XYZ file of N, CA and C in Angstrom:
489
model
N 39.716 221.394 23.077
C 40.621 222.499 22.810
C 41.997 222.279 23.438
N 42.028 221.598 24.571
C 43.301 221.391 25.263
C 44.282 220.564 24.436
N 43.784 219.793 23.476
C 44.646 218.944 22.658
C 45.257 219.682 21.468
N 44.830 220.895 21.214
C 45.316 221.671 20.064
C 46.724 222.202 20.307
N 47.456 222.425 19.214
C 48.768 223.075 19.287
C 48.632 224.583 19.210
N 47.650 225.032 18.428
C 47.427 226.454 18.196
C 45.944 226.748 18.375
N 45.666 227.847 19.044
C 44.287 228.289 19.222
C 44.072 229.508 18.336
N 43.053 229.452 17.482
C 42.710 230.571 16.609
C 41.413 231.174 17.109
N 41.461 232.474 17.374
C 40.299 233.199 17.874
C 39.813 234.114 16.750
N 38.826 233.642 15.964
C 38.326 234.462 14.863
C 37.341 235.499 15.394
N 36.879 236.344 14.528
C 35.873 237.268 15.005
C 35.350 238.213 13.963
N 34.055 238.403 14.006
C 33.346 239.419 13.252
C 32.264 239.892 14.195
N 32.167 241.195 14.405
C 31.125 241.697 15.299
C 31.626 242.825 16.157
N 31.114 242.891 17.380
C 31.379 243.988 18.303
C 32.194 243.513 19.502
N 33.129 244.339 19.945
C 34.024 244.009 21.056
C 33.246 243.566 22.292
N 32.317 244.389 22.767
C 31.610 244.077 24.017
C 30.752 242.825 23.878
N 30.136 242.632 22.725
C 29.314 241.430 22.503
C 30.202 240.189 22.453
N 31.363 240.310 21.812
C 32.295 239.175 21.738
C 32.786 238.786 23.129
N 33.143 239.770 23.945
C 33.617 239.472 25.300
C 32.511 238.821 26.130
N 31.288 239.285 25.959
C 30.152 238.688 26.682
C 29.971 237.227 26.239
N 30.140 236.973 24.939
C 30.036 235.610 24.432
C 31.120 234.708 25.002
N 32.358 235.207 25.043
C 33.443 234.417 25.632
C 33.167 234.128 27.104
N 32.620 235.115 27.793
C 32.262 234.927 29.204
C 31.147 233.892 29.352
N 30.114 233.989 28.538
C 28.987 233.061 28.616
C 29.402 231.618 28.347
N 30.395 231.431 27.478
C 30.878 230.082 27.175
C 32.007 229.640 28.100
N 32.345 230.471 29.073
C 33.389 230.116 30.031
C 34.770 230.013 29.424
N 35.060 230.823 28.403
C 36.329 230.710 27.688
C 37.372 231.743 28.081
N 37.021 232.752 28.846
C 37.974 233.819 29.157
C 39.188 233.273 29.902
N 38.986 232.578 30.979
C 40.121 232.038 31.744
C 40.880 230.981 30.949
N 40.170 230.183 30.158
C 40.829 229.172 29.332
C 41.803 229.841 28.357
N 41.347 230.893 27.670
C 42.195 231.578 26.690
C 43.378 232.249 27.378
N 43.138 232.890 28.518
C 44.235 233.538 29.247
C 45.268 232.510 29.701
N 44.802 231.404 30.248
C 45.720 230.348 30.690
C 46.499 229.778 29.516
N 45.824 229.585 28.399
C 46.468 229.079 27.178
C 47.662 229.953 26.818
N 47.429 231.247 26.764
C 48.493 232.186 26.389
C 49.603 232.199 27.434
N 49.248 232.137 28.709
C 50.259 232.176 29.773
C 51.087 230.892 29.832
N 50.593 229.819 29.204
C 51.357 228.574 29.108
C 52.247 228.576 27.865
N 52.372 229.728 27.211
C 53.202 229.907 26.018
C 52.769 229.057 24.835
N 51.475 228.778 24.741
C 50.943 228.103 23.559
C 50.567 229.157 22.532
N 50.645 228.790 21.236
C 50.332 229.742 20.165
C 48.863 230.147 20.179
N 48.640 231.445 20.089
C 47.294 232.005 20.051
C 47.264 233.042 18.941
N 46.337 232.871 18.006
C 46.200 233.791 16.876
C 44.816 234.412 16.927
N 44.760 235.725 16.986
C 43.490 236.445 16.938
C 43.337 237.097 15.582
N 42.178 236.910 14.959
C 41.903 237.453 13.635
C 40.794 238.501 13.742
N 41.076 239.704 13.254
C 40.148 240.828 13.212
C 39.587 241.104 14.612
N 38.316 240.910 14.860
C 37.770 241.112 16.202
C 38.449 240.181 17.204
N 38.855 238.997 16.751
C 39.594 238.074 17.621
C 40.904 238.677 18.089
N 41.546 239.490 17.247
C 42.746 240.228 17.650
C 42.371 241.312 18.646
N 41.311 242.031 18.360
C 40.939 243.167 19.197
C 40.607 242.752 20.623
N 39.905 241.638 20.819
C 39.554 241.221 22.185
C 40.769 240.749 22.972
N 41.910 240.561 22.299
C 43.145 240.225 23.011
C 43.675 241.427 23.788
N 43.199 242.627 23.458
C 43.663 243.862 24.086
C 43.173 243.970 25.533
N 43.723 244.947 26.238
C 43.334 245.196 27.624
C 41.881 245.643 27.714
N 41.466 246.509 26.781
C 40.087 247.005 26.796
C 39.687 247.473 25.412
N 38.379 247.710 25.262
C 37.836 248.218 24.011
C 36.668 249.138 24.279
N 36.341 249.949 23.287
C 35.268 250.931 23.457
C 34.051 250.651 22.581
N 34.118 249.651 21.724
C 32.989 249.351 20.843
C 31.848 248.733 21.640
N 30.697 249.390 21.610
C 29.561 248.925 22.405
C 29.654 249.394 23.845
N 30.463 250.408 24.110
C 30.722 250.886 25.466
C 32.014 250.286 25.985
N 32.607 250.926 26.983
C 33.874 250.436 27.528
C 33.709 249.006 28.032
N 34.699 248.184 27.723
C 34.647 246.775 28.119
C 36.077 246.271 28.296
N 36.310 245.497 29.324
C 37.608 244.852 29.499
C 37.772 243.758 28.454
N 39.013 243.634 27.964
C 39.344 242.568 27.037
C 40.102 241.475 27.767
N 40.782 240.644 27.017
C 41.527 239.526 27.599
C 42.847 239.967 28.228
N 43.352 241.129 27.861
C 44.575 241.655 28.467
C 45.851 240.963 28.020
N 45.838 240.313 26.864
C 47.019 239.606 26.373
C 47.867 240.474 25.444
N 47.280 241.538 24.945
C 47.997 242.565 24.195
C 47.731 243.878 24.927
N 48.758 244.536 25.434
C 48.514 245.776 26.163
C 47.950 246.849 25.229
N 46.944 247.555 25.702
C 46.396 248.640 24.915
C 44.888 248.608 24.841
N 44.367 249.602 24.135
C 42.923 249.781 24.022
C 42.510 249.749 22.554
N 41.328 249.239 22.287
C 40.761 249.227 20.951
C 39.784 250.393 20.859
N 40.037 251.271 19.879
C 39.247 252.492 19.720
C 38.800 252.644 18.267
N 37.838 253.510 18.064
C 37.311 253.799 16.735
C 38.405 254.397 15.853
N 38.441 253.996 14.586
C 39.342 254.613 13.616
C 38.920 256.070 13.474
N 39.878 256.961 13.339
C 39.568 258.397 13.267
C 38.595 258.706 12.129
N 37.856 259.762 12.327
C 36.861 260.245 11.360
C 35.756 259.231 11.084
N 35.541 258.315 12.017
C 34.488 257.295 11.875
C 34.583 256.520 10.574
N 35.790 256.301 10.109
C 36.001 255.542 8.878
C 35.750 254.055 9.096
N 35.355 253.391 8.031
C 35.240 251.936 8.004
C 36.210 251.457 6.935
N 37.152 250.634 7.341
C 38.192 250.138 6.441
C 37.740 248.802 5.867
N 37.272 248.836 4.632
C 36.824 247.621 3.950
C 37.558 247.537 2.619
N 38.198 246.403 2.393
C 38.853 246.178 1.114
C 40.300 245.763 1.262
N 41.001 245.771 0.138
C 42.374 245.305 0.054
C 43.334 246.444 0.346
N 44.359 246.137 1.118
C 45.371 247.133 1.438
C 46.677 246.412 1.734
N 47.804 247.103 1.460
C 49.098 246.463 1.657
C 49.687 246.737 3.024
N 50.506 245.787 3.448
C 51.175 245.885 4.737
C 52.468 246.683 4.603
N 52.778 247.393 5.662
C 54.058 248.084 5.788
C 54.752 247.449 6.989
N 55.757 246.646 6.725
C 56.452 245.926 7.789
C 57.254 246.927 8.607
N 57.026 246.940 9.927
C 57.703 247.888 10.811
C 58.776 247.210 11.649
N 58.473 246.080 12.184
C 59.443 245.270 12.928
C 59.610 243.988 12.138
N 60.609 243.963 11.295
C 60.788 242.834 10.389
C 61.071 241.561 11.174
N 60.364 240.531 10.828
C 60.611 239.204 11.375
C 60.842 238.277 10.195
N 61.350 237.106 10.456
C 61.539 236.132 9.380
C 60.231 235.875 8.650
N 59.150 235.850 9.391
C 57.839 235.547 8.823
C 57.376 236.636 7.860
N 57.624 237.892 8.190
C 57.009 238.983 7.445
C 57.819 239.493 6.268
N 59.037 239.044 6.124
C 59.853 239.520 5.020
C 59.207 239.344 3.664
N 58.434 238.289 3.475
C 57.790 238.001 2.198
C 56.505 238.783 1.981
N 56.050 239.522 2.970
C 54.731 240.149 2.892
C 54.769 241.665 2.806
N 55.939 242.235 2.690
C 56.069 243.688 2.571
C 55.394 244.135 1.276
N 54.410 245.032 1.398
C 53.708 245.548 0.231
C 52.657 244.623 -0.347
N 52.424 243.465 0.268
C 51.427 242.511 -0.211
C 50.053 242.923 0.322
N 49.030 242.796 -0.518
C 47.668 243.170 -0.127
C 46.966 242.055 0.648
N 46.229 242.485 1.672
C 45.376 241.600 2.467
C 44.005 242.243 2.590
N 42.994 241.443 2.933
C 41.621 241.942 3.001
C 41.267 242.404 4.416
N 40.841 243.652 4.529
C 40.465 244.268 5.804
C 38.970 244.566 5.821
N 38.386 244.497 7.019
C 36.987 244.879 7.218
C 36.812 245.219 8.692
N 37.032 246.484 9.056
C 36.951 246.891 10.460
C 36.776 248.397 10.573
N 36.274 248.833 11.715
C 36.139 250.269 11.978
C 36.781 250.650 13.314
N 37.426 249.675 13.966
C 38.149 249.909 15.210
C 39.579 249.431 15.038
N 40.475 249.958 15.859
C 41.896 249.615 15.779
C 42.458 249.474 17.184
N 43.537 248.731 17.292
C 44.216 248.607 18.585
C 45.284 249.694 18.696
N 45.376 250.287 19.855
C 46.470 251.192 20.199
C 47.318 250.444 21.217
N 48.526 250.096 20.811
C 49.377 249.273 21.660
C 50.812 249.788 21.600
N 51.698 249.118 22.316
C 53.109 249.493 22.328
C 53.713 249.324 20.935
N 54.484 250.318 20.521
C 55.066 250.326 19.189
C 55.934 249.096 18.919
N 56.661 248.630 19.936
C 57.553 247.487 19.723
C 56.801 246.169 19.492
N 55.497 246.134 19.743
C 54.705 244.932 19.496
C 54.114 244.909 18.088
N 54.124 246.050 17.411
C 53.531 246.166 16.080
C 54.559 245.747 15.034
N 54.255 244.672 14.313
C 55.168 244.160 13.286
C 54.827 244.648 11.899
N 53.580 245.068 11.697
C 53.174 245.616 10.405
C 51.995 246.558 10.619
N 51.957 247.580 9.763
C 50.840 248.516 9.797
C 50.190 248.552 8.425
N 49.020 249.179 8.379
C 48.324 249.439 7.136
C 47.983 250.924 7.142
N 48.098 251.553 5.989
C 47.791 252.976 5.874
C 46.326 253.118 5.467
N 45.541 253.745 6.329
C 44.140 254.027 6.030
C 43.796 255.359 6.695
N 44.275 256.425 6.084
C 44.126 257.744 6.667
C 45.102 257.971 7.815
N 45.571 256.917 8.388
C 46.522 256.905 9.501
C 47.188 255.532 9.485
N 48.261 255.388 10.234
C 48.881 254.069 10.366
C 48.110 253.274 11.409
N 47.625 252.108 11.004
C 46.847 251.237 11.877
C 47.618 249.929 12.044
N 47.794 249.471 13.285
C 48.464 248.176 13.478
C 47.714 247.062 12.743
N 48.437 246.327 11.907
C 47.843 245.246 11.127
C 48.270 243.874 11.651
N 49.512 243.783 12.168
C 50.010 242.547 12.783
C 50.701 242.934 14.075
N 50.303 242.275 15.154
C 50.878 242.542 16.466
C 51.351 241.220 17.058
N 52.591 241.206 17.548
C 53.160 240.024 18.207
C 53.449 240.351 19.664
N 53.078 239.470 20.549
C 53.478 239.546 21.955
C 53.843 238.125 22.376
N 55.111 237.762 22.152
C 55.629 236.411 22.377
C 54.838 235.399 21.543
N 54.023 234.586 22.165
C 53.273 233.527 21.497
C 51.887 233.978 21.036
N 51.529 235.223 21.290
C 50.228 235.758 20.917
C 50.392 236.643 19.680
N 49.610 236.336 18.645
C 49.677 237.081 17.388
C 48.291 237.631 17.075
N 48.246 238.896 16.733
C 46.992 239.508 16.312
C 47.085 239.966 14.874
N 46.076 239.614 14.084
C 45.987 240.029 12.682
C 44.720 240.862 12.524
N 44.846 242.133 12.169
C 43.664 242.971 12.003
C 42.909 242.607 10.735
N 43.576 242.059 9.750
C 42.960 241.675 8.484
C 42.448 240.239 8.555
N 41.788 239.826 7.492
C 41.261 238.452 7.395
C 42.156 237.629 6.477
N 43.076 236.836 7.037
C 43.942 236.020 6.171
C 43.144 234.969 5.407
N 42.068 234.483 5.993
C 41.249 233.445 5.350
C 40.510 233.971 4.126
N 40.404 235.302 3.997
C 39.748 235.919 2.842
C 40.770 236.601 1.924
N 42.053 236.441 2.233
C 43.102 237.152 1.514
C 43.825 236.281 0.499
N 43.144 235.319 -0.025
C 43.647 234.445 -1.072
C 44.955 233.767 -0.669
N 45.814 233.492 -1.639
C 47.008 232.679 -1.409
C 47.921 233.265 -0.326
N 48.200 234.567 -0.381
C 49.104 235.171 0.603
C 48.566 235.044 2.024
N 47.291 235.266 2.186
C 46.686 235.157 3.508
C 46.703 233.733 4.032
N 46.381 232.798 3.169
C 46.368 231.394 3.598
C 47.778 230.893 3.906
N 48.760 231.345 3.139
C 50.146 230.960 3.405
C 50.606 231.521 4.738
N 50.311 232.793 4.996
C 50.676 233.410 6.270
C 50.002 232.690 7.427
N 48.715 232.432 7.307
C 47.977 231.742 8.372
C 48.573 230.355 8.621
N 48.904 229.648 7.558
C 49.512 228.325 7.688
C 50.840 228.405 8.438
N 51.669 229.388 8.099
C 52.954 229.558 8.787
C 52.746 229.852 10.269
N 51.767 230.682 10.585
C 51.489 231.008 11.982
C 51.008 229.775 12.751
N 50.124 229.017 12.146
C 49.595 227.822 12.808
C 50.698 226.792 13.033
N 51.608 226.679 12.096
C 52.707 225.722 12.226
C 53.799 226.212 13.150
N 53.666 227.440 13.636
C 54.652 227.969 14.575
C 55.914 228.467 13.932
N 55.827 228.974 12.717
C 56.999 229.482 12.017
C 57.356 230.892 12.480
N 56.932 231.246 13.666
C 57.257 232.578 14.222
C 57.969 232.392 15.547
């Protein structure tokens, strides 16, 4: 892993179980050090959520603390599954092409973080952060790998450091 330019933290599952898995594999300090060395780190779906300070899925659990905030249940116990478009909030060079473009979501928890870190939201009964940037750390609530051409293009740009 140390030889990589970009670290991608994917995820499907539960916040507390994911954090326990990272702990069991001895990856928590590695990931934190990676981010603190200003190397690119991309979290996808649950991988984005564990970047937060804490989460409540499966009981309260500390996260990696690389994105300030807490991961909480979407209101009304909704589960967001399917295609939805992004609403760019903090326009960056990267996101200009993705305003109103649909991506594939599958989650029932969301991150609550500082507004200035949220680059795009998705409307699902409420505005939910869909893309979060904190310097070299990027969180994507959706699955770019399942979002056809637009998702793969975005993921490629992120991996190549076009942000």
